[in-house]
PDB file of C-alpha atoms in Angstrom:
ATOM      1  CA  MET A  10       0.178   0.114  -0.056  1.00  0.00           C
ATOM      2  CA  LYS A  11       1.266   3.151  -1.253  1.00  0.00           C
ATOM      3  CA  VAL A  12       0.204   6.611  -0.758  1.00  0.00           C
ATOM      4  CA  THR A  13       2.318   9.977  -2.338  1.00  0.00           C
ATOM      5  CA  VAL A  14       2.297  13.437  -1.278  1.00  0.00           C
ATOM      6  CA  VAL A  15       3.395  16.064  -4.010  1.00  0.00           C
ATOM      7  CA  GLY A  16       4.755  19.162  -2.492  1.00  0.00           C
ATOM      8  CA  ALA A  17       6.992  18.871   0.676  1.00  0.00           C
ATOM      9  CA  GLY A  18       6.293  22.423   1.887  1.00  0.00           C
ATOM     10  CA  ASN A  19       4.422  22.806   5.546  1.00  0.00           C
ATOM     11  CA  VAL A  20       1.337  21.579   4.482  1.00  0.00           C
ATOM     12  CA  GLY A  21       2.264  18.524   2.311  1.00  0.00           C
ATOM     13  CA  ALA A  22       5.153  17.384   4.942  1.00  0.00           C
ATOM     14  CA  THR A  23       2.907  17.576   7.711  1.00  0.00           C
ATOM     15  CA  CYS A  24       0.347  15.353   5.805  1.00  0.00           C
ATOM     16  CA  ALA A  25       3.217  12.774   5.077  1.00  0.00           C
ATOM     17  CA  ASN A  26       4.057  12.956   8.511  1.00  0.00           C
ATOM     18  CA  VAL A  27       0.560  12.080   9.726  1.00  0.00           C
ATOM     19  CA  LEU A  28       0.088   9.368   7.335  1.00  0.00           C
ATOM     20  CA  ALA A  29       3.197   7.816   8.483  1.00  0.00           C
ATOM     21  CA  HIS A  30       2.793   8.265  12.368  1.00  0.00           C
ATOM     22  CA  ASN A  31      -0.877   6.501  11.888  1.00  0.00           C
ATOM     23  CA  GLU A  32       0.580   3.786   9.681  1.00  0.00           C
ATOM     24  CA  VAL A  33      -2.267   4.776   7.037  1.00  0.00           C
ATOM     25  CA  ALA A  34       0.191   2.765   4.285  1.00  0.00           C
ATOM     26  CA  ASN A  35       3.292   0.761   3.997  1.00  0.00           C
ATOM     27  CA  GLU A  36       5.091   3.465   2.183  1.00  0.00           C
ATOM     28  CA  VAL A  37       4.554   7.304   2.150  1.00  0.00           C
ATOM     29  CA  VAL A  38       6.254   9.093  -0.893  1.00  0.00           C
ATOM     30  CA  LEU A  39       7.103  12.667  -0.627  1.00  0.00           C
ATOM     31  CA  VAL A  40       7.675  14.514  -3.815  1.00  0.00           C
ATOM     32  CA  ASP A  41       9.137  17.919  -4.420  1.00  0.00           C
ATOM     33  CA  ILE A  42      10.702  20.068  -7.113  1.00  0.00           C
ATOM     34  CA  LYS A  43      13.496  21.729  -4.889  1.00  0.00           C
ATOM     35  CA  GLU A  44      16.517  19.234  -5.004  1.00  0.00           C
ATOM     36  CA  GLY A  45      16.805  17.616  -1.565  1.00  0.00           C
ATOM     37  CA  VAL A  46      14.089  18.835   0.308  1.00  0.00           C
ATOM     38  CA  ALA A  47      11.644  16.006   0.121  1.00  0.00           C
ATOM     39  CA  GLU A  48      14.608  13.753   0.762  1.00  0.00           C
ATOM     40  CA  GLY A  49      15.615  15.571   3.627  1.00  0.00           C
ATOM     41  CA  LYS A  50      12.108  15.849   5.227  1.00  0.00           C
ATOM     42  CA  ALA A  51      11.391  12.309   4.701  1.00  0.00           C
ATOM     43  CA  LEU A  52      14.632  11.140   6.462  1.00  0.00           C
ATOM     44  CA  ASP A  53      13.928  13.275   9.489  1.00  0.00           C
ATOM     45  CA  MET A  54      10.543  11.770   9.624  1.00  0.00           C
ATOM     46  CA  TRP A  55      11.860   8.284   9.414  1.00  0.00           C
ATOM     47  CA  GLU A  56      14.324   8.999  12.358  1.00  0.00           C
ATOM     48  CA  THR A  57      11.126   9.721  14.413  1.00  0.00           C
ATOM     49  CA  SER A  58      10.097   6.082  13.727  1.00  0.00           C
ATOM     50  CA  PRO A  59      11.882   4.371  16.739  1.00  0.00           C
ATOM     51  CA  ILE A  60      10.734   7.033  19.276  1.00  0.00           C
ATOM     52  CA  ASN A  61       7.206   7.243  17.843  1.00  0.00           C
ATOM     53  CA  LEU A  62       6.869   3.597  17.260  1.00  0.00           C
ATOM     54  CA  TYR A  63       5.533   3.184  13.587  1.00  0.00           C
ATOM     55  CA  ASP A  64       7.172   1.564  10.749  1.00  0.00           C
ATOM     56  CA  SER A  65       5.524   2.960   7.717  1.00  0.00           C
ATOM     57  CA  ARG A  66       8.590   3.934   5.115  1.00  0.00           C
ATOM     58  CA  ILE A  67       8.900   7.434   4.303  1.00  0.00           C
ATOM     59  CA  THR A  68      10.656   7.859   0.858  1.00  0.00           C
ATOM     60  CA  GLY A  69      11.698  11.433  -0.470  1.00  0.00           C
ATOM     61  CA  SER A  70      12.214  12.305  -4.013  1.00  0.00           C
ATOM     62  CA  THR A  71      13.256  15.226  -6.217  1.00  0.00           C
ATOM     63  CA  ASN A  72      10.813  15.195  -9.137  1.00  0.00           C
ATOM     64  CA  ASP A  73      11.100  11.570  -9.842  1.00  0.00           C
ATOM     65  CA  TYR A  74       7.531  10.552 -10.284  1.00  0.00           C
ATOM     66  CA  GLU A  75       9.053   6.604 -10.812  1.00  0.00           C
ATOM     67  CA  LYS A  76       9.014   5.978  -7.260  1.00  0.00           C
ATOM     68  CA  THR A  77       5.370   6.880  -6.789  1.00  0.00           C
ATOM     69  CA  ALA A  78       4.387   4.101  -9.352  1.00  0.00           C
ATOM     70  CA  GLY A  79       1.327   2.240  -8.023  1.00  0.00           C
ATOM     71  CA  SER A  80       0.091   4.699  -5.662  1.00  0.00           C
ATOM     72  CA  GLU A  81      -3.513   4.202  -4.098  1.00  0.00           C
ATOM     73  CA  VAL A  82      -3.859   7.936  -3.302  1.00  0.00           C
ATOM     74  CA  VAL A  83      -2.152  11.049  -4.469  1.00  0.00           C
ATOM     75  CA  VAL A  84      -2.203  14.227  -2.354  1.00  0.00           C
ATOM     76  CA  ILE A  85      -1.322  17.408  -4.564  1.00  0.00           C
ATOM     77  CA  THR A  86      -0.151  20.246  -2.508  1.00  0.00           C
ATOM     78  CA  SER A  87       2.073  21.911  -4.965  1.00  0.00           C
ATOM     79  CA  GLY A  88       1.532  25.360  -6.000  1.00  0.00           C
ATOM     80  CA  ILE A  89       2.874  28.915  -4.936  1.00  0.00           C
ATOM     81  CA  PRO A  90       1.285  31.299  -2.428  1.00  0.00           C
ATOM     82  CA  ARG A  91      -0.109  34.655  -3.764  1.00  0.00           C
ATOM     83  CA  LYS A  92       2.396  37.164  -3.637  1.00  0.00           C
ATOM     84  CA  PRO A  93       2.224  40.918  -3.334  1.00  0.00           C
ATOM     85  CA  GLY A  94       1.304  42.865  -6.679  1.00  0.00           C
ATOM     86  CA  MET A  95       0.184  39.193  -7.979  1.00  0.00           C
ATOM     87  CA  SER A  96      -3.434  39.163  -9.678  1.00  0.00           C
ATOM     88  CA  ARG A  97      -5.875  36.551  -8.678  1.00  0.00           C
ATOM     89  CA  ASP A  98      -5.817  35.421 -12.617  1.00  0.00           C
ATOM     90  CA  ASP A  99      -2.000  35.395 -12.523  1.00  0.00           C
ATOM     91  CA  LEU A 100      -2.016  33.276  -9.495  1.00  0.00           C
ATOM     92  CA  ILE A 101      -4.751  31.060 -11.101  1.00  0.00           C
ATOM     93  CA  ALA A 102      -2.374  30.642 -14.273  1.00  0.00           C
ATOM     94  CA  THR A 103       0.637  29.851 -12.503  1.00  0.00           C
ATOM     95  CA  ASN A 104      -0.814  26.963 -10.289  1.00  0.00           C
ATOM     96  CA  ALA A 105      -3.105  25.688 -12.687  1.00  0.00           C
ATOM     97  CA  GLY A 106       0.207  25.242 -14.718  1.00  0.00           C
ATOM     98  CA  ILE A 107       1.801  23.644 -11.782  1.00  0.00           C
ATOM     99  CA  VAL A 108      -1.385  21.367 -11.075  1.00  0.00           C
ATOM    100  CA  LYS A 109      -1.871  20.294 -14.582  1.00  0.00           C
ATOM    101  CA  SER A 110       1.710  19.018 -15.034  1.00  0.00           C
ATOM    102  CA  VAL A 111       1.942  17.253 -11.396  1.00  0.00           C
ATOM    103  CA  THR A 112      -1.442  15.416 -12.365  1.00  0.00           C
ATOM    104  CA  GLU A 113      -0.195  14.134 -15.555  1.00  0.00           C
ATOM    105  CA  ASN A 114       2.740  12.816 -13.995  1.00  0.00           C
ATOM    106  CA  VAL A 115       0.532  11.191 -11.002  1.00  0.00           C
ATOM    107  CA  VAL A 116      -1.695   9.204 -13.742  1.00  0.00           C
ATOM    108  CA  LYS A 117       0.980   8.316 -15.900  1.00  0.00           C
ATOM    109  CA  HIS A 118       2.587   6.183 -13.043  1.00  0.00           C
ATOM    110  CA  SER A 119      -0.724   5.531 -10.638  1.00  0.00           C
ATOM    111  CA  PRO A 120      -3.457   5.451 -13.185  1.00  0.00           C
ATOM    112  CA  ASP A 121      -5.807   4.193 -10.633  1.00  0.00           C
ATOM    113  CA  ALA A 122      -4.810   6.687  -7.855  1.00  0.00           C
ATOM    114  CA  LYS A 123      -7.693   8.701  -6.262  1.00  0.00           C
ATOM    115  CA  ILE A 124      -6.411  12.077  -6.130  1.00  0.00           C
ATOM    116  CA  VAL A 125      -6.579  14.820  -3.316  1.00  0.00           C
ATOM    117  CA  VAL A 126      -6.108  18.263  -3.916  1.00  0.00           C
ATOM    118  CA  VAL A 127      -4.839  20.895  -1.747  1.00  0.00           C
ATOM    119  CA  ALA A 128      -3.618  23.213  -3.823  1.00  0.00           C
ATOM    120  CA  ASN A 129      -4.862  27.066  -4.121  1.00  0.00           C
ATOM    121  CA  PRO A 130      -7.270  28.335  -5.095  1.00  0.00           C
ATOM    122  CA  LEU A 131      -8.783  25.255  -3.836  1.00  0.00           C
ATOM    123  CA  ASP A 132     -11.835  24.735  -6.180  1.00  0.00           C
ATOM    124  CA  VAL A 133     -10.250  25.749  -9.549  1.00  0.00           C
ATOM    125  CA  MET A 134      -7.284  23.688  -8.760  1.00  0.00           C
ATOM    126  CA  THR A 135      -9.361  20.554  -8.048  1.00  0.00           C
ATOM    127  CA  TYR A 136     -11.212  21.446 -11.514  1.00  0.00           C
ATOM    128  CA  GLN A 137      -7.885  21.640 -13.060  1.00  0.00           C
ATOM    129  CA  ALA A 138      -6.595  18.295 -11.715  1.00  0.00           C
ATOM    130  CA  PHE A 139      -9.872  16.916 -12.873  1.00  0.00           C
ATOM    131  CA  LEU A 140      -9.451  17.933 -16.696  1.00  0.00           C
ATOM    132  CA  SER A 141      -5.717  17.002 -16.789  1.00  0.00           C
ATOM    133  CA  SER A 142      -6.470  13.614 -15.105  1.00  0.00           C
ATOM    134  CA  LYS A 143      -9.234  12.597 -17.542  1.00  0.00           C
ATOM    135  CA  LYS A 144     -10.318  10.536 -14.782  1.00  0.00           C
ATOM    136  CA  ASP A 145     -13.804   9.526 -13.190  1.00  0.00           C
ATOM    137  CA  SER A 146     -14.875  12.769 -11.121  1.00  0.00           C
ATOM    138  CA  ARG A 147     -15.525  10.490  -8.222  1.00  0.00           C
ATOM    139  CA  GLU A 148     -11.507   9.853  -8.093  1.00  0.00           C
ATOM    140  CA  VAL A 149     -10.670  13.717  -8.272  1.00  0.00           C
ATOM    141  CA  PHE A 150     -11.674  15.762  -5.276  1.00  0.00           C
ATOM    142  CA  GLY A 151     -10.633  18.575  -3.024  1.00  0.00           C
ATOM    143  CA  MET A 152      -9.816  18.960   0.335  1.00  0.00           C
ATOM    144  CA  ALA A 153     -11.476  22.182   2.045  1.00  0.00           C
ATOM    145  CA  GLY A 154     -14.375  21.093   3.960  1.00  0.00           C
ATOM    146  CA  ILE A 155     -12.657  18.890   6.619  1.00  0.00           C
ATOM    147  CA  LEU A 156     -10.379  21.593   7.601  1.00  0.00           C
ATOM    148  CA  ASP A 157     -13.095  24.702   7.525  1.00  0.00           C
ATOM    149  CA  THR A 158     -15.428  22.421   9.685  1.00  0.00           C
ATOM    150  CA  ALA A 159     -12.337  21.550  12.091  1.00  0.00           C
ATOM    151  CA  ARG A 160     -11.904  25.131  12.511  1.00  0.00           C
ATOM    152  CA  TYR A 161     -15.546  25.783  13.284  1.00  0.00           C
ATOM    153  CA  ARG A 162     -15.656  23.044  15.680  1.00  0.00           C
ATOM    154  CA  SER A 163     -12.658  24.101  17.413  1.00  0.00           C
ATOM    155  CA  PHE A 164     -14.010  27.415  17.997  1.00  0.00           C
ATOM    156  CA  LEU A 165     -17.229  25.861  19.312  1.00  0.00           C
ATOM    157  CA  ALA A 166     -15.408  23.478  21.557  1.00  0.00           C
ATOM    158  CA  MET A 167     -13.636  26.705  23.264  1.00  0.00           C
ATOM    159  CA  GLU A 168     -16.681  28.808  23.649  1.00  0.00           C
ATOM    160  CA  LEU A 169     -18.758  26.073  24.962  1.00  0.00           C
ATOM    161  CA  ASN A 170     -15.666  24.529  27.108  1.00  0.00           C
ATOM    162  CA  VAL A 171     -16.285  20.885  26.058  1.00  0.00           C
ATOM    163  CA  SER A 172     -14.377  18.105  23.893  1.00  0.00           C
ATOM    164  CA  PRO A 173     -13.999  19.110  20.285  1.00  0.00           C
ATOM    165  CA  LYS A 174     -14.619  15.033  19.925  1.00  0.00           C
ATOM    166  CA  ASP A 175     -18.314  15.558  20.725  1.00  0.00           C
ATOM    167  CA  ILE A 176     -18.978  18.267  17.866  1.00  0.00           C
ATOM    168  CA  GLN A 177     -20.205  17.328  14.512  1.00  0.00           C
ATOM    169  CA  ALA A 178     -20.681  19.833  11.840  1.00  0.00           C
ATOM    170  CA  VAL A 179     -21.679  20.131   8.553  1.00  0.00           C
ATOM    171  CA  LEU A 180     -20.179  22.987   6.036  1.00  0.00           C
ATOM    172  CA  MET A 181     -21.030  23.667   2.348  1.00  0.00           C
ATOM    173  CA  GLY A 182     -19.792  25.818  -0.658  1.00  0.00           C
ATOM    174  CA  GLY A 183     -16.656  27.148  -2.026  1.00  0.00           C
ATOM    175  CA  HIS A 184     -13.117  27.285   0.211  1.00  0.00           C
ATOM    176  CA  GLY A 185     -13.131  31.006   1.456  1.00  0.00           C
ATOM    177  CA  ASP A 186     -15.236  33.541   2.564  1.00  0.00           C
ATOM    178  CA  THR A 187     -18.390  32.354   0.685  1.00  0.00           C
ATOM    179  CA  MET A 188     -18.428  29.276   2.682  1.00  0.00           C
ATOM    180  CA  VAL A 189     -21.611  28.075   4.049  1.00  0.00           C
ATOM    181  CA  PRO A 190     -21.432  26.760   7.900  1.00  0.00           C
ATOM    182  CA  LEU A 191     -24.872  24.920   8.853  1.00  0.00           C
ATOM    183  CA  PRO A 192     -25.773  25.578  12.258  1.00  0.00           C
ATOM    184  CA  ARG A 193     -29.020  23.714  11.896  1.00  0.00           C
ATOM    185  CA  TYR A 194     -26.582  20.663  11.361  1.00  0.00           C
ATOM    186  CA  THR A 195     -24.264  21.314  13.840  1.00  0.00           C
ATOM    187  CA  THR A 196     -24.634  19.012  17.243  1.00  0.00           C
ATOM    188  CA  VAL A 197     -23.021  18.409  20.695  1.00  0.00           C
ATOM    189  CA  GLY A 198     -22.928  15.170  21.760  1.00  0.00           C
ATOM    190  CA  GLY A 199     -26.213  14.728  19.843  1.00  0.00           C
ATOM    191  CA  ILE A 200     -27.674  18.346  20.972  1.00  0.00           C
ATOM    192  CA  PRO A 201     -28.270  20.673  18.882  1.00  0.00           C
ATOM    193  CA  VAL A 202     -25.807  23.711  19.236  1.00  0.00           C
ATOM    194  CA  THR A 203     -28.609  26.007  18.980  1.00  0.00           C
ATOM    195  CA  GLU A 204     -30.042  24.847  22.283  1.00  0.00           C
ATOM    196  CA  LEU A 205     -26.444  25.575  23.830  1.00  0.00           C
ATOM    197  CA  ILE A 206     -25.551  28.769  22.264  1.00  0.00           C
ATOM    198  CA  SER A 207     -26.699  32.232  21.791  1.00  0.00           C
ATOM    199  CA  LYS A 208     -27.604  33.115  18.017  1.00  0.00           C
ATOM    200  CA  GLU A 209     -25.155  36.313  18.061  1.00  0.00           C
ATOM    201  CA  LYS A 210     -22.389  34.220  19.524  1.00  0.00           C
ATOM    202  CA  LEU A 211     -22.993  31.440  17.028  1.00  0.00           C
ATOM    203  CA  ASP A 212     -23.181  33.753  14.030  1.00  0.00           C
ATOM    204  CA  SER A 213     -19.748  35.190  15.096  1.00  0.00           C
ATOM    205  CA  ILE A 214     -18.206  31.844  15.397  1.00  0.00           C
ATOM    206  CA  VAL A 215     -19.563  31.271  12.022  1.00  0.00           C
ATOM    207  CA  GLU A 216     -17.905  34.779  10.648  1.00  0.00           C
ATOM    208  CA  ARG A 217     -14.779  33.699  12.321  1.00  0.00           C
ATOM    209  CA  THR A 218     -14.647  30.290  10.987  1.00  0.00           C
ATOM    210  CA  LYS A 219     -15.035  32.192   7.280  1.00  0.00           C
ATOM    211  CA  PHE A 220     -11.943  33.880   7.843  1.00  0.00           C
ATOM    212  CA  GLY A 221      -9.960  31.222   9.525  1.00  0.00           C
ATOM    213  CA  GLY A 222      -7.307  31.083   6.997  1.00  0.00           C
ATOM    214  CA  GLY A 223      -6.647  34.816   7.253  1.00  0.00           C
ATOM    215  CA  GLU A 224      -6.751  35.066  10.901  1.00  0.00           C
ATOM    216  CA  ILE A 225      -3.618  32.567  10.903  1.00  0.00           C
ATOM    217  CA  VAL A 226      -1.990  34.394   8.138  1.00  0.00           C
ATOM    218  CA  LYS A 227      -2.132  37.655  10.164  1.00  0.00           C
ATOM    219  CA  LEU A 228      -0.823  35.896  13.109  1.00  0.00           C
ATOM    220  CA  LEU A 229       2.035  33.952  11.202  1.00  0.00           C
ATOM    221  CA  GLY A 230       2.674  35.783   8.152  1.00  0.00           C
ATOM    222  CA  THR A 231       2.194  32.498   6.235  1.00  0.00           C
ATOM    223  CA  SER A 232      -0.550  30.260   5.369  1.00  0.00           C
ATOM    224  CA  ALA A 233      -1.787  27.568   8.081  1.00  0.00           C
ATOM    225  CA  TRP A 234      -0.200  23.834   7.871  1.00  0.00           C
ATOM    226  CA  TYR A 235      -0.951  21.541  10.893  1.00  0.00           C
ATOM    227  CA  ALA A 236      -4.588  21.511  10.025  1.00  0.00           C
ATOM    228  CA  PRO A 237      -4.830  21.377   6.583  1.00  0.00           C
ATOM    229  CA  GLY A 238      -2.155  18.339   6.620  1.00  0.00           C
ATOM    230  CA  ALA A 239      -3.977  16.805   8.878  1.00  0.00           C
ATOM    231  CA  ALA A 240      -7.075  17.463   7.282  1.00  0.00           C
ATOM    232  CA  ALA A 241      -5.736  15.952   4.045  1.00  0.00           C
ATOM    233  CA  ALA A 242      -4.150  12.852   5.541  1.00  0.00           C
ATOM    234  CA  GLN A 243      -7.895  12.009   7.327  1.00  0.00           C
ATOM    235  CA  MET A 244      -9.196  11.907   3.586  1.00  0.00           C
ATOM    236  CA  VAL A 245      -6.762   9.566   2.439  1.00  0.00           C
ATOM    237  CA  GLU A 246      -7.036   7.420   5.619  1.00  0.00           C
ATOM    238  CA  ALA A 247     -10.844   7.152   4.620  1.00  0.00           C
ATOM    239  CA  ILE A 248     -10.055   6.096   1.179  1.00  0.00           C
ATOM    240  CA  VAL A 249      -6.888   3.710   2.090  1.00  0.00           C
ATOM    241  CA  LYS A 250      -9.092   1.687   4.747  1.00  0.00           C
ATOM    242  CA  ASP A 251     -12.316   1.911   2.985  1.00  0.00           C
ATOM    243  CA  GLN A 252     -13.802   3.779   6.055  1.00  0.00           C
ATOM    244  CA  LYS A 253     -17.045   5.330   4.432  1.00  0.00           C
ATOM    245  CA  ARG A 254     -16.479   8.695   6.441  1.00  0.00           C
ATOM    246  CA  VAL A 255     -19.156  11.345   5.825  1.00  0.00           C
ATOM    247  CA  PHE A 256     -17.143  14.380   5.027  1.00  0.00           C
ATOM    248  CA  PRO A 257     -17.425  17.746   3.250  1.00  0.00           C
ATOM    249  CA  VAL A 258     -15.288  17.350   0.082  1.00  0.00           C
ATOM    250  CA  CYS A 259     -15.002  19.512  -2.678  1.00  0.00           C
ATOM    251  CA  SER A 260     -16.816  17.391  -5.715  1.00  0.00           C
ATOM    252  CA  TRP A 261     -17.844  17.697  -9.228  1.00  0.00           C
ATOM    253  CA  LEU A 262     -21.653  18.439  -9.186  1.00  0.00           C
ATOM    254  CA  GLN A 263     -23.790  16.832 -12.080  1.00  0.00           C
ATOM    255  CA  GLY A 264     -27.531  17.799 -10.964  1.00  0.00           C
ATOM    256  CA  GLU A 265     -26.815  17.592  -7.064  1.00  0.00           C
ATOM    257  CA  TYR A 266     -28.329  20.777  -5.558  1.00  0.00           C
ATOM    258  CA  GLY A 267     -29.424  21.908  -8.690  1.00  0.00           C
ATOM    259  CA  MET A 268     -26.199  22.544  -9.798  1.00  0.00           C
ATOM    260  CA  LYS A 269     -23.903  21.174 -12.859  1.00  0.00           C
ATOM    261  CA  ASP A 270     -20.437  21.336 -13.938  1.00  0.00           C
ATOM    262  CA  LEU A 271     -18.958  22.597 -10.996  1.00  0.00           C
ATOM    263  CA  TYR A 272     -16.728  21.773  -8.176  1.00  0.00           C
ATOM    264  CA  LEU A 273     -18.135  22.513  -4.923  1.00  0.00           C
ATOM    265  CA  GLY A 274     -18.034  21.255  -1.131  1.00  0.00           C
ATOM    266  CA  VAL A 275     -20.837  19.206   0.038  1.00  0.00           C
ATOM    267  CA  PRO A 276     -21.174  16.338   2.003  1.00  0.00           C
ATOM    268  CA  VAL A 277     -19.940  12.922   0.492  1.00  0.00           C
ATOM    269  CA  VAL A 278     -19.385   9.291   1.799  1.00  0.00           C
ATOM    270  CA  LEU A 279     -15.725   8.727   1.288  1.00  0.00           C
ATOM    271  CA  GLY A 280     -14.348   5.320   0.648  1.00  0.00           C
ATOM    272  CA  LYS A 281     -11.823   2.947  -1.425  1.00  0.00           C
ATOM    273  CA  ASN A 282     -13.339   4.239  -4.652  1.00  0.00           C
ATOM    274  CA  GLY A 283     -13.229   7.807  -3.804  1.00  0.00           C
ATOM    275  CA  ILE A 284     -16.783   9.723  -3.552  1.00  0.00           C
ATOM    276  CA  GLU A 285     -19.157   6.656  -3.210  1.00  0.00           C
ATOM    277  CA  ARG A 286     -22.109   8.933  -3.320  1.00  0.00           C
ATOM    278  CA  ILE A 287     -22.859  12.639  -2.768  1.00  0.00           C
ATOM    279  CA  ILE A 288     -25.479  13.502   0.145  1.00  0.00           C
ATOM    280  CA  GLU A 289     -28.154  15.571  -0.750  1.00  0.00           C
ATOM    281  CA  LEU A 290     -29.562  17.890   2.245  1.00  0.00           C
ATOM    282  CA  ASP A 291     -32.765  19.199   2.569  1.00  0.00           C
ATOM    283  CA  LEU A 292     -31.818  22.970   2.594  1.00  0.00           C
ATOM    284  CA  ASN A 293     -34.108  25.560   3.531  1.00  0.00           C
ATOM    285  CA  ASP A 294     -34.327  28.616   1.479  1.00  0.00           C
ATOM    286  CA  ASP A 295     -31.895  30.933   3.378  1.00  0.00           C
ATOM    287  CA  GLU A 296     -29.089  27.845   3.138  1.00  0.00           C
ATOM    288  CA  LYS A 297     -30.162  27.403  -0.474  1.00  0.00           C
ATOM    289  CA  ALA A 298     -29.579  31.235  -0.968  1.00  0.00           C
ATOM    290  CA  LEU A 299     -26.153  30.920   0.521  1.00  0.00           C
ATOM    291  CA  LEU A 300     -25.178  27.872  -1.460  1.00  0.00           C
ATOM    292  CA  GLU A 301     -26.081  29.619  -4.481  1.00  0.00           C
ATOM    293  CA  GLU A 302     -24.261  32.654  -3.727  1.00  0.00           C
ATOM    294  CA  SER A 303     -21.243  30.425  -2.616  1.00  0.00           C
ATOM    295  CA  ALA A 304     -21.676  28.462  -6.111  1.00  0.00           C
ATOM    296  CA  LYS A 305     -21.863  32.096  -8.300  1.00  0.00           C
ATOM    297  CA  SER A 306     -18.622  32.821  -6.882  1.00  0.00           C
ATOM    298  CA  VAL A 307     -16.895  29.568  -7.237  1.00  0.00           C
ATOM    299  CA  LYS A 308     -18.129  29.334 -10.833  1.00  0.00           C
ATOM    300  CA  SER A 309     -16.592  32.557 -11.782  1.00  0.00           C
ATOM    301  CA  VAL A 310     -13.184  31.533 -10.900  1.00  0.00           C
ATOM    302  CA  LEU A 311     -13.670  28.271 -12.988  1.00  0.00           C
ATOM    303  CA  ASP A 312     -14.851  30.557 -15.987  1.00  0.00           C
ATOM    304  CA  VAL A 313     -11.310  32.186 -15.636  1.00  0.00           C
ATOM    305  CA  LEU A 314      -9.570  28.846 -15.808  1.00  0.00           C
ATOM    306  CA  ASP A 315     -11.888  27.636 -18.943  1.00  0.00           C
ATOM    307  CA  GLY A 316     -10.610  31.279 -20.601  1.00  0.00           C
ATOM    308  CA  MET A 317      -6.956  30.150 -20.037  1.00  0.00           C
ATOM    309  CA  ASP A 318      -5.010  28.223 -22.478  1.00  0.00           C
ATOM    310  CA  ILE A 319      -3.490  26.075 -19.884  1.00  0.00           C
TER     311      ILE A 319
END
């Protein structure tokens, strides 16, 4: 059993580390374009194996995709962050080119792999991977909802002074400030969260969740990596172990929620075949309106990519 993580930056390295520590696969391959980075981080991780008592092998590679051959799941974290003076379209064009190249190399050596995209802008990079892979859409999807719900649940746990283990939540829509947290589907030990917290406080937590990534950027001067890396690893584990977990995942919609030809975050069942099925919730009018607004925002970005010759 082999899993590959492309991109040995903070998010990719964290994902690989979590996968190895949890012994999700026999071998975790870490690939990066920078000479020696993947090899160095892989070796550093492997040297923790006698301390943390795991035996998943970690292999590093500088752009050698032959070492990834036969991977069951591939996580793509490649791409550059937006730099000062760089437009959104410039970022899309640059990262789409990177994701296209990575995806083609991945599929060449692991044609049956399920592809989890973590590169940003998330929704449009997942779309690019789908186009480049020429695979069934159930095998190409993006990680955003697990991260966003983790932030939402962690904020609720702090406010309510309860264990985050007991909080379940659903979140839909695009990754960013148009995401759609659903308090109606949020529970604490089976108790509706609306019975435990005021509407004003809950609304403020929802708003904090929407800008959770930006909050960390302001504090650190760079994007988060522990939570995103762990979230991607959780998706990989659900696939490798065929756990049939219910997660919010950036998925290709073909009529679900009345939307078509669009990658958007929705609840799915995740197992060995990738997206086993998309769960359609009975949204009320307010929730539908928010989801449609989020979808419109995501579609505008996908249209930008469609207009480029990548």
